[in-house]
């Protein structure tokens, strides 16, 4: 066992952390530059354009590298976004903390000061929450049809190809569904809402409902951001009268972020430059929304965007414009069953869902096949010529015929033998179907998932599944086997497939990743019913808030007991007051760097210096104005697309607002700081493996053996 | 042809403690444990150096389990501390540091081991009898009618482990949860014997700490989202439960060395499945509503049960079996043969719940003392640390209910105890001298070694270069910045003592721990009103600390007593 002290003079761990973090600098912000990662030994290379993929392909076997990748993975798995922010801030803060150590700030003071500062910032940025307000009202009632049509035009390019025979019934289907949606909504007894969501009257009414006695703005702001009184000053959706009314009521009220009440606006705001993918996400949301309406009829349960029922299907080799959103399940089958597919196309299919593999040898999980059981022939009766495999395949087919099943969806693998046999018998078997797709089909068709084909009963067979060709022409993925993309769906199935196409195979992974990032962003925004003002506004507010905190002297007796210092009665309280400005500056430095890097990456500024000067200028203005948050809101409404887009245009209406999601962002900050503080507080590394001879030869200096 | 090899002679070393190597490794070990001590303790990264998982910790149990020490003396030390931790969970670092300090201090004196050991034992018994006596000035009786002291105790345990990465709000949240979980394990109508239930910690990594929660009953994770329709429909006031320990997956028992020969056309699998279905029929006819199985249930049996409105939950896992059988009152069934109706039990209700990304079955018992603590933390490392810390806190609460008092934490008990021993040996040495048969000088030397071991232990709480002081009235622990300018304005420089009971505004006089001072009698008997008013006390578990003290002194005695190390080289 060996022990290495890692912070003798300079903190090794923090240095490693900032070195790792530097690799992800270009992934910050809306404009990302891709990287080639090349393996020196095998000469293989990958294109990466996201932090998670980058860290996957880096060698992070050192202890700090492991902690970093663990933190990034945890953030990614929980939120699918914010990984780049985490990585960048971890790097920036570890550098800043090192600086603090250099200045002689006691470690415990850094720990408590930084976590106190971050907590305070997180409380502060709540003032930049933009509540979402009935974003689905706009795709209500009468609007459904027109929305859908625009969806058809923009999102399903294949529908516009007239020569496609397979596409015509599909289009009809869609329109039918839409008109159905229309009738159900008007039959449901609830009056169809007038399609004037941006009209002044509607907004004023809504505001009246929510506005209560004017309390202190701050309190109500923190208490409940959804139903608070909103003083709307800068929205194009709000009328002048409404504004006048508000201001007269509350006197000189601080401006507050307007709420967002349009899905399209929200989606564009959250797209962060990736419009094409966000449009697909928005399409998926609209389809799902429309589908829930069809199923539920009335409007009782509030709609949630169920991201687990959205799937991606990558079809490389097709032009990018073929990307689209389809209700149902899109999969690829090989061409040799083309005639069978033609036959199945125009009839309702009966479906069986198999959880395991569809092979003879498959046994459910947890079943142990005994080893020593040989079979002997009891008598000299004529031996069956067929192998057991053949016997089994026949029995499968018999079951399918008996229950008149023509579609089998299998979660695991399917033996080639069965596929061939079923093609002959005009039955389609599809393997490797994801569990959630199976679930969706089980719900919509009434089928019950089973493990073995022998378990199939009449009540476990589903019905009403229809199959169409996604495109009539076969796909050629490049391996010489031609395939067909088909679309399976059922009436009311809660399943949306997003088909992603692109000419360059190497980019498909990145494209899929980007799609999911957009999808999760919108998902969290809709789930939380609030977003942040984006474009750096939040970080900027943190910066100016910290600046104000720094200048504010600690009141005597107002002891900070937070973070590590909580509950201890140590002497550290007094140096905490002394070093507080330094520590808070160090925290602010992280965001300062973050903002300047984003501006540099988006090429608004040619050099980081220029960007920093610009931020500094605004920071001073914000602090001079007395209330940074209202300064930001004012600036925001002036520039309208981010504080740091240096107002190029004054055509306000055309520049969309930029939004950010709330919890994932804050969690990324917390995780980054946690990581830095964890590494900071670590003073030694203990290597438990007994083979320390290796270490001895390499760098015996600095190691200690027990 | 066989060859005999002569045995290698054993290696014998005398006076192992005098060797330079032993001293350096001992001081290295002390460095490791001492640097971890306390709320601002430094963390250690444990990993195998080959890219394995990294564990960041400052807990003695994790640390000592992963240190592979070579020398027998260090092994004695780590083993006895690990033993203590496995019984009491808390105060492992305390015992390890104190033991190292004692060995170091006594060794320096050059007295004969026999005298040193005898005196050490005597001083230990002085400590324990003082701590157990009514006049003890660093002990607080626990009032179970209010949560204040218990919360302080839990909070002290949580804050002493910085690798949990909790903010103040999160510490408050988790402390409340732990206390609630503990209270849920206490039976409502207890007779003379209270049998505490247990709290099961359910992992939910990656979520925010404040999303953690406590539920009465048992949570069983659902492997997939396949809910809603599977819930049992029979809604009488309780559900009949059968709990299987044996696998119902339909596999054949292991044939071992032998082999089973079957005729063509005979399927053993089908035979077993038939047997399973027979079992299923019996369960249905016995009106069982819920079948739980530790291992796997055959899909066909599941389907059969499902058709008869019986919910089957499999792959429950061995860890949940005992609490499950306790909660439901079932006897786990170990064979497929016949199931006696007496082995069935019941639960009040069952529902499904979603936390984070996971779905759970929630078994709500009729009345039982089992609860589930759903614990969240941002990343894996911090979660592992938090889990261990929560287990420690729960254990500490259990120990406290047995022995309803707590000790002052934050170093105050140690400095107070040292002051007491100093005073006792200075003013009343006769009784000890008579018992031990040693000279007064020897007694003074050992007493000094013992007290300074305790005091330098409290010095290990300080990691940022502060100085330690003690007051001359209560003998409590105070700390101050290293290069404090003047001695005159102590009340301004100091704020509160280590445990938080006293503040510097009282008329007190201080002295540095390092400097010599005249022995004084620390004020015994805590004033009740002082305890009642103090809100944020740092407290330690009485039983664990007492045992830690004993383990440290006895292990040190054992190590000091070693005169030979004999190693078998074969």
GROMACS .gro file of N, CA and C in nm, chain B residues 135-269:
model
  405
  841UNK      N    1  -2.133   1.328   3.906
  841UNK     CA    2  -2.072   1.461   3.911
  841UNK      C    3  -1.999   1.498   3.782
  842UNK      N    4  -2.001   1.411   3.685
  842UNK     CA    5  -1.927   1.433   3.561
  842UNK      C    6  -1.969   1.564   3.494
  843UNK      N    7  -1.872   1.647   3.463
  843UNK     CA    8  -1.902   1.778   3.409
  843UNK      C    9  -1.910   1.785   3.258
  844UNK      N   10  -1.897   1.671   3.189
  844UNK     CA   11  -1.905   1.678   3.043
  844UNK      C   12  -2.009   1.582   2.989
  845UNK      N   13  -2.102   1.546   3.074
  845UNK     CA   14  -2.205   1.450   3.034
  845UNK      C   15  -2.341   1.516   3.046
  846UNK      N   16  -2.427   1.494   2.949
  846UNK     CA   17  -2.562   1.551   2.953
  846UNK      C   18  -2.662   1.437   2.948
  847UNK      N   19  -2.755   1.435   3.042
  847UNK     CA   20  -2.860   1.333   3.032
  847UNK      C   21  -2.952   1.365   2.914
  848UNK      N   22  -3.000   1.261   2.847
  848UNK     CA   23  -3.085   1.284   2.730
  848UNK      C   24  -3.230   1.286   2.773
  849UNK      N   25  -3.296   1.390   2.731
  849UNK     CA   26  -3.438   1.404   2.761
  849UNK      C   27  -3.515   1.358   2.637
  850UNK      N   28  -3.579   1.242   2.646
  850UNK     CA   29  -3.645   1.187   2.527
  850UNK      C   30  -3.777   1.256   2.495
  851UNK      N   31  -3.817   1.349   2.582
  851UNK     CA   32  -3.942   1.417   2.551
  851UNK      C   33  -3.921   1.529   2.450
  852UNK      N   34  -3.796   1.567   2.425
  852UNK     CA   35  -3.773   1.665   2.319
  852UNK      C   36  -3.668   1.612   2.223
  853UNK      N   37  -3.672   1.662   2.101
  853UNK     CA   38  -3.582   1.608   2.000
  853UNK      C   39  -3.450   1.683   1.997
  854UNK      N   40  -3.441   1.791   2.077
  854UNK     CA   41  -3.329   1.883   2.063
  854UNK      C   42  -3.192   1.815   2.073
  855UNK      N   43  -3.173   1.741   2.181
  855UNK     CA   44  -3.041   1.681   2.202
  855UNK      C   45  -3.014   1.572   2.100
  856UNK      N   46  -3.116   1.494   2.069
  856UNK     CA   47  -3.097   1.387   1.970
  856UNK      C   48  -3.061   1.446   1.835
  857UNK      N   49  -3.128   1.556   1.798
  857UNK     CA   50  -3.097   1.620   1.670
  857UNK      C   51  -2.954   1.672   1.668
  858UNK      N   52  -2.913   1.731   1.781
  858UNK     CA   53  -2.775   1.780   1.789
  858UNK      C   54  -2.676   1.666   1.772
  859UNK      N   55  -2.708   1.554   1.833
  859UNK     CA   56  -2.621   1.437   1.825
  859UNK      C   57  -2.608   1.390   1.680
  860UNK      N   58  -2.721   1.378   1.612
  860UNK     CA   59  -2.719   1.332   1.473
  860UNK      C   60  -2.644   1.432   1.386
  861UNK      N   61  -2.671   1.560   1.412
  861UNK     CA   62  -2.608   1.664   1.331
  861UNK      C   63  -2.456   1.661   1.350
  862UNK      N   64  -2.414   1.635   1.474
  862UNK     CA   65  -2.269   1.630   1.498
  862UNK      C   66  -2.206   1.516   1.420
  863UNK      N   67  -2.276   1.402   1.414
  863UNK     CA   68  -2.222   1.289   1.338
  863UNK      C   69  -2.212   1.326   1.191
  864UNK      N   70  -2.317   1.390   1.139
  864UNK     CA   71  -2.318   1.423   0.995
  864UNK      C   72  -2.210   1.525   0.960
  865UNK      N   73  -2.197   1.629   1.045
  865UNK     CA   74  -2.101   1.734   1.009
  865UNK      C   75  -1.958   1.689   1.028
  866UNK      N   76  -1.939   1.579   1.103
  866UNK     CA   77  -1.800   1.537   1.123
  866UNK      C   78  -1.745   1.465   1.001
  867UNK      N   79  -1.828   1.442   0.900
  867UNK     CA   80  -1.780   1.374   0.779
  867UNK      C   81  -1.795   1.466   0.658
  868UNK      N   82  -1.695   1.547   0.630
  868UNK     CA   83  -1.710   1.646   0.522
  868UNK      C   84  -1.728   1.583   0.383
  869UNK      N   85  -1.687   1.459   0.365
  869UNK     CA   86  -1.698   1.401   0.232
  869UNK      C   87  -1.842   1.372   0.191
  870UNK      N   88  -1.937   1.389   0.284
  870UNK     CA   89  -2.078   1.376   0.247
  870UNK      C   90  -2.122   1.493   0.160
  871UNK      N   91  -2.047   1.602   0.162
  871UNK     CA   92  -2.074   1.720   0.082
  871UNK      C   93  -2.215   1.774   0.105
  872UNK      N   94  -2.249   1.798   0.229
  872UNK     CA   95  -2.381   1.850   0.259
  872UNK      C   96  -2.372   1.999   0.293
  873UNK      N   97  -2.471   2.075   0.248
  873UNK     CA   98  -2.479   2.213   0.292
  873UNK      C   99  -2.557   2.216   0.423
  874UNK      N  100  -2.567   2.332   0.481
  874UNK     CA  101  -2.631   2.340   0.612
  874UNK      C  102  -2.776   2.292   0.606
  875UNK      N  103  -2.845   2.339   0.502
  875UNK     CA  104  -2.986   2.300   0.487
  875UNK      C  105  -2.997   2.149   0.473
  876UNK      N  106  -2.905   2.094   0.395
  876UNK     CA  107  -2.911   1.950   0.372
  876UNK      C  108  -2.881   1.872   0.498
  877UNK      N  109  -2.788   1.924   0.580
  877UNK     CA  110  -2.760   1.858   0.707
  877UNK      C  111  -2.885   1.856   0.793
  878UNK      N  112  -2.955   1.969   0.797
  878UNK     CA  113  -3.077   1.976   0.877
  878UNK      C  114  -3.180   1.875   0.826
  879UNK      N  115  -3.194   1.872   0.693
  879UNK     CA  116  -3.293   1.781   0.634
  879UNK      C  117  -3.261   1.636   0.668
  880UNK      N  118  -3.135   1.598   0.646
  880UNK     CA  119  -3.098   1.457   0.668
  880UNK      C  120  -3.107   1.423   0.817
  881UNK      N  121  -3.068   1.517   0.905
  881UNK     CA  122  -3.076   1.487   1.049
  881UNK      C  123  -3.220   1.458   1.088
  882UNK      N  124  -3.312   1.540   1.037
  882UNK     CA  125  -3.452   1.517   1.071
  882UNK      C  126  -3.497   1.381   1.020
  883UNK      N  127  -3.455   1.348   0.897
  883UNK     CA  128  -3.495   1.219   0.841
  883UNK      C  129  -3.442   1.104   0.924
  884UNK      N  130  -3.317   1.116   0.966
  884UNK     CA  131  -3.258   1.006   1.043
  884UNK      C  132  -3.332   0.989   1.174
  885UNK      N  133  -3.361   1.101   1.237
  885UNK     CA  134  -3.432   1.092   1.364
  885UNK      C  135  -3.570   1.032   1.344
  886UNK      N  136  -3.636   1.072   1.235
  886UNK     CA  137  -3.770   1.018   1.209
  886UNK      C  138  -3.760   0.867   1.181
  887UNK      N  139  -3.659   0.831   1.103
  887UNK     CA  140  -3.642   0.688   1.072
  887UNK      C  141  -3.618   0.610   1.200
  888UNK      N  142  -3.540   0.668   1.289
  888UNK     CA  143  -3.512   0.599   1.414
  888UNK      C  144  -3.638   0.584   1.497
  889UNK      N  145  -3.718   0.691   1.502
  889UNK     CA  146  -3.840   0.684   1.583
  889UNK      C  147  -3.937   0.581   1.526
  890UNK      N  148  -3.934   0.565   1.392
  890UNK     CA  149  -4.024   0.467   1.331
  890UNK      C  150  -3.985   0.324   1.367
  891UNK      N  151  -3.862   0.303   1.411
  891UNK     CA  152  -3.821   0.167   1.445
  891UNK      C  153  -3.853   0.131   1.589
  892UNK      N  154  -3.906   0.226   1.664
  892UNK     CA  155  -3.941   0.197   1.804
  892UNK      C  156  -4.086   0.148   1.809
  893UNK      N  157  -4.107   0.030   1.866
  893UNK     CA  158  -4.244  -0.022   1.871
  893UNK      C  159  -4.334   0.067   1.956
  894UNK      N  160  -4.462   0.073   1.919
  894UNK     CA  161  -4.550   0.168   1.986
  894UNK      C  162  -4.586   0.122   2.125
  895UNK      N  163  -4.627  -0.004   2.137
  895UNK     CA  164  -4.660  -0.050   2.271
  895UNK      C  165  -4.559  -0.155   2.314
  896UNK      N  166  -4.460  -0.107   2.383
  896UNK     CA  167  -4.352  -0.197   2.424
  896UNK      C  168  -4.372  -0.239   2.568
  897UNK      N  169  -4.335  -0.362   2.594
  897UNK     CA  170  -4.341  -0.410   2.732
  897UNK      C  171  -4.210  -0.380   2.802
  898UNK      N  172  -4.160  -0.476   2.872
  898UNK     CA  173  -4.033  -0.456   2.943
  898UNK      C  174  -3.917  -0.455   2.845
  899UNK      N  175  -3.926  -0.541   2.746
  899UNK     CA  176  -3.817  -0.549   2.651
  899UNK      C  177  -3.857  -0.476   2.523
  900UNK      N  178  -3.776  -0.382   2.487
  900UNK     CA  179  -3.801  -0.314   2.360
  900UNK      C  180  -3.715  -0.381   2.254
  901UNK      N  181  -3.778  -0.426   2.149
  901UNK     CA  182  -3.700  -0.478   2.037
  901UNK      C  183  -3.709  -0.375   1.925
  902UNK      N  184  -3.597  -0.309   1.897
  902UNK     CA  185  -3.597  -0.207   1.793
  902UNK      C  186  -3.605  -0.273   1.656
  903UNK      N  187  -3.677  -0.208   1.568
  903UNK     CA  188  -3.681  -0.257   1.430
  903UNK      C  189  -3.559  -0.206   1.355
  904UNK      N  190  -3.565  -0.211   1.224
  904UNK     CA  191  -3.451  -0.153   1.152
  904UNK      C  192  -3.496  -0.061   1.039
  905UNK      N  193  -3.406   0.026   1.002
  905UNK     CA  194  -3.434   0.115   0.890
  905UNK      C  195  -3.347   0.071   0.774
  906UNK      N  196  -3.410   0.054   0.661
  906UNK     CA  197  -3.339   0.007   0.542
  906UNK      C  198  -3.304   0.129   0.459
  907UNK      N  199  -3.178   0.140   0.423
  907UNK     CA  200  -3.137   0.253   0.341
  907UNK      C  201  -3.149   0.215   0.194
  908UNK      N  202  -3.233   0.288   0.122
  908UNK     CA  203  -3.256   0.258  -0.019
  908UNK      C  204  -3.179   0.359  -0.103
  909UNK      N  205  -3.092   0.314  -0.191
  909UNK     CA  206  -3.010   0.409  -0.267
  909UNK      C  207  -3.088   0.476  -0.379
  910UNK      N  208  -3.061   0.604  -0.396
  910UNK     CA  209  -3.119   0.678  -0.507
  910UNK      C  210  -3.013   0.780  -0.548
  911UNK      N  211  -2.914   0.734  -0.619
  911UNK     CA  212  -2.801   0.822  -0.648
  911UNK      C  213  -2.836   0.920  -0.759
  912UNK      N  214  -2.766   1.031  -0.758
  912UNK     CA  215  -2.782   1.127  -0.867
  912UNK      C  216  -2.891   1.230  -0.842
  913UNK      N  217  -2.973   1.210  -0.739
  913UNK     CA  218  -3.078   1.308  -0.710
  913UNK      C  219  -3.027   1.410  -0.608
  914UNK      N  220  -3.105   1.514  -0.587
  914UNK     CA  221  -3.066   1.613  -0.488
  914UNK      C  222  -3.086   1.557  -0.348
  915UNK      N  223  -2.999   1.600  -0.256
  915UNK     CA  224  -3.006   1.546  -0.120
  915UNK      C  225  -3.142   1.575  -0.057
  916UNK      N  226  -3.197   1.693  -0.089
  916UNK     CA  227  -3.324   1.729  -0.026
  916UNK      C  228  -3.439   1.644  -0.077
  917UNK      N  229  -3.416   1.564  -0.180
  917UNK     CA  230  -3.521   1.473  -0.227
  917UNK      C  231  -3.527   1.346  -0.144
  918UNK      N  232  -3.433   1.329  -0.051
  918UNK     CA  233  -3.435   1.211   0.035
  918UNK      C  234  -3.561   1.213   0.121
  919UNK      N  235  -3.606   1.094   0.159
  919UNK     CA  236  -3.727   1.088   0.240
  919UNK      C  237  -3.732   0.959   0.320
  920UNK      N  238  -3.823   0.955   0.414
  920UNK     CA  239  -3.842   0.835   0.497
  920UNK      C  240  -3.985   0.787   0.484
  921UNK      N  241  -4.003   0.657   0.468
  921UNK     CA  242  -4.137   0.601   0.460
  921UNK      C  243  -4.147   0.483   0.554
  922UNK      N  244  -4.259   0.468   0.622
  922UNK     CA  245  -4.277   0.346   0.700
  922UNK      C  246  -4.299   0.230   0.604
  923UNK      N  247  -4.252   0.112   0.640
  923UNK     CA  248  -4.271  -0.003   0.553
  923UNK      C  249  -4.149  -0.026   0.466
  924UNK      N  250  -4.171  -0.107   0.363
  924UNK     CA  251  -4.058  -0.153   0.283
  924UNK      C  252  -4.077  -0.110   0.137
  925UNK      N  253  -3.968  -0.066   0.078
  925UNK     CA  254  -3.970  -0.033  -0.065
  925UNK      C  255  -3.897  -0.143  -0.141
  926UNK      N  256  -3.961  -0.194  -0.245
  926UNK     CA  257  -3.895  -0.291  -0.331
  926UNK      C  258  -3.885  -0.229  -0.470
  927UNK      N  259  -3.765  -0.224  -0.520
  927UNK     CA  260  -3.748  -0.161  -0.650
  927UNK      C  261  -3.811  -0.246  -0.760
  928UNK      N  262  -3.880  -0.179  -0.850
  928UNK     CA  263  -3.940  -0.252  -0.962
  928UNK      C  264  -3.840  -0.253  -1.075
  929UNK      N  265  -3.818  -0.369  -1.135
  929UNK     CA  266  -3.718  -0.375  -1.241
  929UNK      C  267  -3.758  -0.291  -1.362
  930UNK      N  268  -3.882  -0.293  -1.400
  930UNK     CA  269  -3.922  -0.217  -1.517
  930UNK      C  270  -4.052  -0.145  -1.488
  931UNK      N  271  -4.081  -0.053  -1.574
  931UNK     CA  272  -4.206   0.019  -1.556
  931UNK      C  273  -4.317  -0.066  -1.618
  932UNK      N  274  -4.379  -0.142  -1.534
  932UNK     CA  275  -4.488  -0.222  -1.589
  932UNK      C  276  -4.595  -0.227  -1.481
  933UNK      N  277  -4.658  -0.114  -1.463
  933UNK     CA  278  -4.733  -0.096  -1.340
  933UNK      C  279  -4.881  -0.109  -1.359
  934UNK      N  280  -4.948  -0.023  -1.289
  934UNK     CA  281  -5.089   0.004  -1.299
  934UNK      C  282  -5.175  -0.122  -1.300
  935UNK      N  283  -5.168  -0.195  -1.411
  935UNK     CA  284  -5.263  -0.306  -1.422
  935UNK      C  285  -5.227  -0.423  -1.333
  936UNK      N  286  -5.102  -0.424  -1.278
  936UNK     CA  287  -5.063  -0.542  -1.203
  936UNK      C  288  -5.100  -0.535  -1.056
  937UNK      N  289  -5.146  -0.423  -1.009
  937UNK     CA  290  -5.178  -0.415  -0.867
  937UNK      C  291  -5.294  -0.507  -0.833
  938UNK      N  292  -5.287  -0.571  -0.718
  938UNK     CA  293  -5.396  -0.662  -0.681
  938UNK      C  294  -5.526  -0.584  -0.660
  939UNK      N  295  -5.634  -0.648  -0.693
  939UNK     CA  296  -5.761  -0.578  -0.691
  939UNK      C  297  -5.837  -0.597  -0.561
  940UNK      N  298  -5.814  -0.712  -0.501
  940UNK     CA  299  -5.892  -0.742  -0.380
  940UNK      C  300  -5.858  -0.641  -0.272
  941UNK      N  301  -5.953  -0.559  -0.242
  941UNK     CA  302  -5.925  -0.455  -0.143
  941UNK      C  303  -6.001  -0.485  -0.015
  942UNK      N  304  -5.961  -0.592   0.051
  942UNK     CA  305  -6.012  -0.609   0.186
  942UNK      C  306  -5.919  -0.528   0.276
  943UNK      N  307  -5.927  -0.547   0.407
  943UNK     CA  308  -5.844  -0.461   0.490
  943UNK      C  309  -5.698  -0.503   0.491
  944UNK      N  310  -5.668  -0.624   0.445
  944UNK     CA  311  -5.527  -0.657   0.435
  944UNK      C  312  -5.506  -0.757   0.322
  945UNK      N  313  -5.381  -0.770   0.281
  945UNK     CA  314  -5.347  -0.861   0.172
  945UNK      C  315  -5.272  -0.981   0.230
  946UNK      N  316  -5.307  -1.098   0.180
  946UNK     CA  317  -5.241  -1.220   0.228
  946UNK      C  318  -5.111  -1.238   0.151
  947UNK      N  319  -5.004  -1.265   0.221
  947UNK     CA  320  -4.872  -1.267   0.159
  947UNK      C  321  -4.806  -1.404   0.177
  948UNK      N  322  -4.743  -1.452   0.069
  948UNK     CA  323  -4.657  -1.569   0.079
  948UNK      C  324  -4.516  -1.525   0.040
  949UNK      N  325  -4.419  -1.563   0.121
  949UNK     CA  326  -4.282  -1.520   0.096
  949UNK      C  327  -4.196  -1.643   0.069
  950UNK      N  328  -4.134  -1.647  -0.049
  950UNK     CA  329  -4.053  -1.764  -0.085
  950UNK      C  330  -3.906  -1.733  -0.078
  951UNK      N  331  -3.834  -1.825  -0.014
  951UNK     CA  332  -3.690  -1.810  -0.013
  951UNK      C  333  -3.631  -1.890  -0.129
  952UNK      N  334  -3.701  -1.997  -0.165
  952UNK     CA  335  -3.652  -2.086  -0.269
  952UNK      C  336  -3.679  -2.024  -0.406
  953UNK      N  337  -3.594  -2.054  -0.501
  953UNK     CA  338  -3.614  -2.002  -0.635
  953UNK      C  339  -3.735  -2.069  -0.700
  954UNK      N  340  -3.819  -1.990  -0.764
  954UNK     CA  341  -3.933  -2.046  -0.835
  954UNK      C  342  -3.910  -2.035  -0.986
  955UNK      N  343  -3.782  -2.036  -1.025
  955UNK     CA  344  -3.756  -2.013  -1.167
  955UNK      C  345  -3.774  -2.139  -1.249
  956UNK      N  346  -3.795  -2.252  -1.184
  956UNK     CA  347  -3.822  -2.373  -1.260
  956UNK      C  348  -3.698  -2.446  -1.303
  957UNK      N  349  -3.582  -2.412  -1.247
  957UNK     CA  350  -3.463  -2.488  -1.285
  957UNK      C  351  -3.451  -2.612  -1.197
  958UNK      N  352  -3.371  -2.705  -1.248
  958UNK     CA  353  -3.359  -2.831  -1.178
  958UNK      C  354  -3.251  -2.819  -1.073
  959UNK      N  355  -3.264  -2.898  -0.970
  959UNK     CA  356  -3.160  -2.891  -0.868
  959UNK      C  357  -3.030  -2.946  -0.926
  960UNK      N  358  -2.923  -2.898  -0.874
  960UNK     CA  359  -2.792  -2.933  -0.927
  960UNK      C  360  -2.767  -3.082  -0.907
  961UNK      N  361  -2.721  -3.149  -1.012
  961UNK     CA  362  -2.698  -3.292  -1.000
  961UNK      C  363  -2.562  -3.322  -0.941
  962UNK      N  364  -2.481  -3.220  -0.923
  962UNK     CA  365  -2.350  -3.242  -0.864
  962UNK      C  366  -2.262  -3.326  -0.952
  963UNK      N  367  -2.199  -3.428  -0.894
  963UNK     CA  368  -2.107  -3.514  -0.969
  963UNK      C  369  -2.184  -3.608  -1.061
  964UNK      N  370  -2.296  -3.653  -1.013
  964UNK     CA  371  -2.369  -3.756  -1.088
  964UNK      C  372  -2.443  -3.698  -1.206
  965UNK      N  373  -2.510  -3.783  -1.279
  965UNK     CA  374  -2.589  -3.733  -1.391
  965UNK      C  375  -2.726  -3.800  -1.391
  966UNK      N  376  -2.822  -3.732  -1.444
  966UNK     CA  377  -2.959  -3.783  -1.452
  966UNK      C  378  -2.984  -3.822  -1.597
  967UNK      N  379  -3.029  -3.942  -1.619
  967UNK     CA  380  -3.056  -3.987  -1.756
  967UNK      C  381  -3.206  -3.988  -1.777
  968UNK      N  382  -3.248  -3.922  -1.882
  968UNK     CA  383  -3.393  -3.917  -1.907
  968UNK      C  384  -3.425  -3.981  -2.040
  969UNK      N  385  -3.545  -4.034  -2.049
  969UNK     CA  386  -3.590  -4.093  -2.174
  969UNK      C  387  -3.625  -3.987  -2.275
  970UNK      N  388  -3.616  -4.024  -2.400
  970UNK     CA  389  -3.655  -3.932  -2.505
  970UNK      C  390  -3.803  -3.901  -2.490
  971UNK      N  391  -3.836  -3.775  -2.505
  971UNK     CA  392  -3.976  -3.739  -2.494
  971UNK      C  393  -4.014  -3.693  -2.354
  972UNK      N  394  -3.927  -3.715  -2.261
  972UNK     CA  395  -3.955  -3.667  -2.126
  972UNK      C  396  -3.886  -3.533  -2.109
  973UNK      N  397  -3.958  -3.437  -2.064
  973UNK     CA  398  -3.897  -3.306  -2.044
  973UNK      C  399  -3.896  -3.274  -1.896
  974UNK      N  400  -3.777  -3.267  -1.843
  974UNK     CA  401  -3.767  -3.235  -1.701
  974UNK      C  402  -3.819  -3.095  -1.673
  975UNK      N  403  -3.790  -3.005  -1.766
  975UNK     CA  404  -3.835  -2.868  -1.747
  975UNK      C  405  -3.985  -2.860  -1.731
   0.00000   0.00000   0.00000
